[in-house]
């Protein structure tokens, strides 16, 4: 198939190496933090019986994640090869699986059940994420 020609499309790394790179990196960090905080507030709203407010806050969290994704693209935090990026993320998920399991054991020693439970569940989630990424790479022979 011939390569298609488009008049415009997104590019990666437009701000990398410019005076904007630091601001975009700071914005990425802020946006990801805001997403986590909005989700936490949404969960608290649910516990208080405000399901409608929780849903609004979840939408806002997703919008903040979209902002963070744009920053990642602007600063070239991903490549033009999704499989290369998936391989890198797989390494991170494996590391996170091990680190969170270790943190779960530390929390158990400290008898902080809420932290132990969180780290244990999160470690399993990271392991599941790793298996998903591994499956993608195997299924597409990459």
Coordinates of C-alpha atoms in Angstrom, one line a residue, residues 7-75:
X7 CA -2.2 17.8 5.2
X8 CA -1.6 18.0 9.0
X9 CA -1.1 15.7 11.9
X10 CA 0.4 15.6 15.4
X11 CA 4.1 15.6 15.8
X12 CA 6.3 14.5 18.7
X13 CA 8.9 16.5 20.6
X14 CA 8.0 20.0 19.4
X15 CA 9.1 21.5 22.7
X16 CA 12.1 19.2 23.4
X17 CA 15.3 21.2 23.6
X18 CA 13.4 24.5 23.6
X19 CA 12.9 27.1 26.4
X20 CA 9.4 25.6 26.8
X21 CA 10.7 22.0 27.6
X22 CA 10.9 22.7 31.4
X23 CA 7.4 24.4 31.5
X24 CA 5.9 21.4 29.6
X25 CA 7.6 18.9 32.0
X26 CA 6.3 20.9 35.0
X27 CA 2.8 21.0 33.4
X28 CA 2.9 17.2 32.8
X29 CA 3.8 16.7 36.5
X30 CA 1.0 19.0 37.6
X31 CA -1.6 17.5 35.3
X32 CA -0.9 13.9 36.5
X33 CA -1.0 15.1 40.1
X34 CA -4.3 16.8 39.5
X35 CA -5.7 13.7 37.9
X36 CA -4.9 11.6 40.9
X37 CA -6.3 14.2 43.3
X38 CA -9.5 14.6 41.4
X39 CA -10.0 10.8 41.5
X40 CA -9.3 10.7 45.2
X41 CA -11.8 13.5 45.8
X42 CA -14.3 11.6 43.6
X43 CA -13.9 8.6 45.8
X44 CA -14.5 10.7 48.9
X45 CA -17.6 12.2 47.3
X46 CA -18.8 8.6 46.6
X47 CA -18.3 7.7 50.3
X48 CA -20.2 10.8 51.3
X49 CA -23.1 9.8 49.0
X50 CA -22.5 12.4 46.2
X51 CA -22.3 10.1 43.2
X52 CA -23.2 12.9 40.8
X53 CA -20.3 15.0 42.0
X54 CA -18.0 12.0 41.8
X55 CA -18.8 11.5 38.1
X56 CA -18.1 15.1 37.3
X57 CA -14.7 14.9 39.1
X58 CA -13.8 11.7 37.2
X59 CA -14.4 13.4 33.9
X60 CA -12.2 16.2 35.1
X61 CA -9.5 13.7 36.0
X62 CA -9.6 12.2 32.5
X63 CA -9.3 15.7 31.0
X64 CA -6.2 16.3 33.2
X65 CA -4.8 13.0 31.9
X66 CA -5.4 14.2 28.3
X67 CA -3.5 17.4 29.1
X68 CA -0.6 15.3 30.5
X69 CA -0.6 13.1 27.4
X70 CA -0.3 16.2 25.2
X71 CA 2.7 17.3 27.3
X72 CA 4.3 13.9 26.9
X73 CA 3.9 14.2 23.1
X74 CA 5.2 17.8 23.1
X75 CA 8.3 16.9 25.0

